[in-house]
Amino acid sequence: MSEQKTPPEGMGERDVVELLMAQHRRIKEMFNEVEQASPADRGEAFTRLVRILAVHETAEEEIVHPFSRNKIENGDRVVDDRLAEEHRAKLLLQELDQAGPSAPDFMERLRQLRTAVEAHADSEEQYEFGELRAKTTESERHMLAVGVKAAEALAPTHPHPGVETATKNVLVGTPFAMMDRARDVIRQTLKRKG
C-alpha cells in the first residue's frame, strides 16, 4: 500500500478516498499485529483482521465500486479487475478463517493473503481512488463516505467469496451479516466459559 499523507483532522470522515486509504493503512498495521502476536494472542488479533477485511470489502462493493463504474474512465474494466482481486483475497481469507491460527501453515498462508490484499489496495489507490478524487466533487466524496460507513455497520464480519457485487451484497449480505454476528457472539461466549 502506498504511503500517503495523513488527511487534516476529521477529513477522513468526510472524504471517501481518505477514509478508505486510512482503512488500508489500518489493515496493514493489523497484519503486523497478527504476525507479531504470540501464539496465545494470535487468534484474537486474526479475528479483528478478518472482521475489518470483510467489512471494508463489503462497503467498497456496495458503495464505491458501483459509483466508480459510472463515474471514472473505463470504470467497468477498473472495477471488474478490483472485484477479481477481491474474490481471490476472500477465498484465501475464508480458508485461513476456517483453518484458524493454529493451523501448521497459518503464517505462510497469512503472508500470501497479505501480499494479495496489499497488491489489491495498491491497485485500488492507483486505478480507482485517484480517478474518483479527480472526477468527483467534495460533496460526492462526502456522500460516499457516509454510504461506506452505513454499509460497514451492516456488513458481514466474515468473508463470503462470490458476493462481490452490490446486488449480491444487498440480496444476501444482510442475512450473512446477521449469521456472522450471531456466530461471533457464540464464539465469544464459548471463549469466556472455556
Tab-separated table of N, CA and C in Angstrom, residues 2 9 51 69 72 119 136 176 192:
chain	number	residue	atom	x	y	z
A	2	SER	N	0.613	2.165	-0.845
A	2	SER	CA	1.465	3.335	-0.940
A	2	SER	C	1.271	4.252	0.251
A	9	GLU	N	-7.251	16.788	10.260
A	9	GLU	CA	-8.140	16.257	11.298
A	9	GLU	C	-9.591	16.260	10.822
A	51	ARG	N	-12.437	-9.457	10.515
A	51	ARG	CA	-13.616	-8.590	10.580
A	51	ARG	C	-13.420	-7.318	9.761
A	69	ARG	N	-17.962	2.669	-11.409
A	69	ARG	CA	-18.334	2.152	-12.743
A	69	ARG	C	-18.880	3.265	-13.624
A	72	ILE	N	-15.860	7.016	-13.364
A	72	ILE	CA	-14.477	7.139	-13.824
A	72	ILE	C	-14.317	6.560	-15.227
A	119	ALA	N	-1.503	-5.823	-2.625
A	119	ALA	CA	-1.492	-5.568	-4.075
A	119	ALA	C	-2.850	-5.017	-4.510
A	136	THR	N	-14.753	13.637	-8.982
A	136	THR	CA	-15.881	13.875	-8.081
A	136	THR	C	-15.709	15.185	-7.333
A	176	PHE	N	-26.151	-12.790	5.771
A	176	PHE	CA	-24.793	-13.180	6.145
A	176	PHE	C	-24.330	-12.388	7.359
A	192	ARG	N	-15.292	-17.291	26.801
A	192	ARG	CA	-15.379	-16.855	28.200
A	192	ARG	C	-15.653	-18.011	29.137
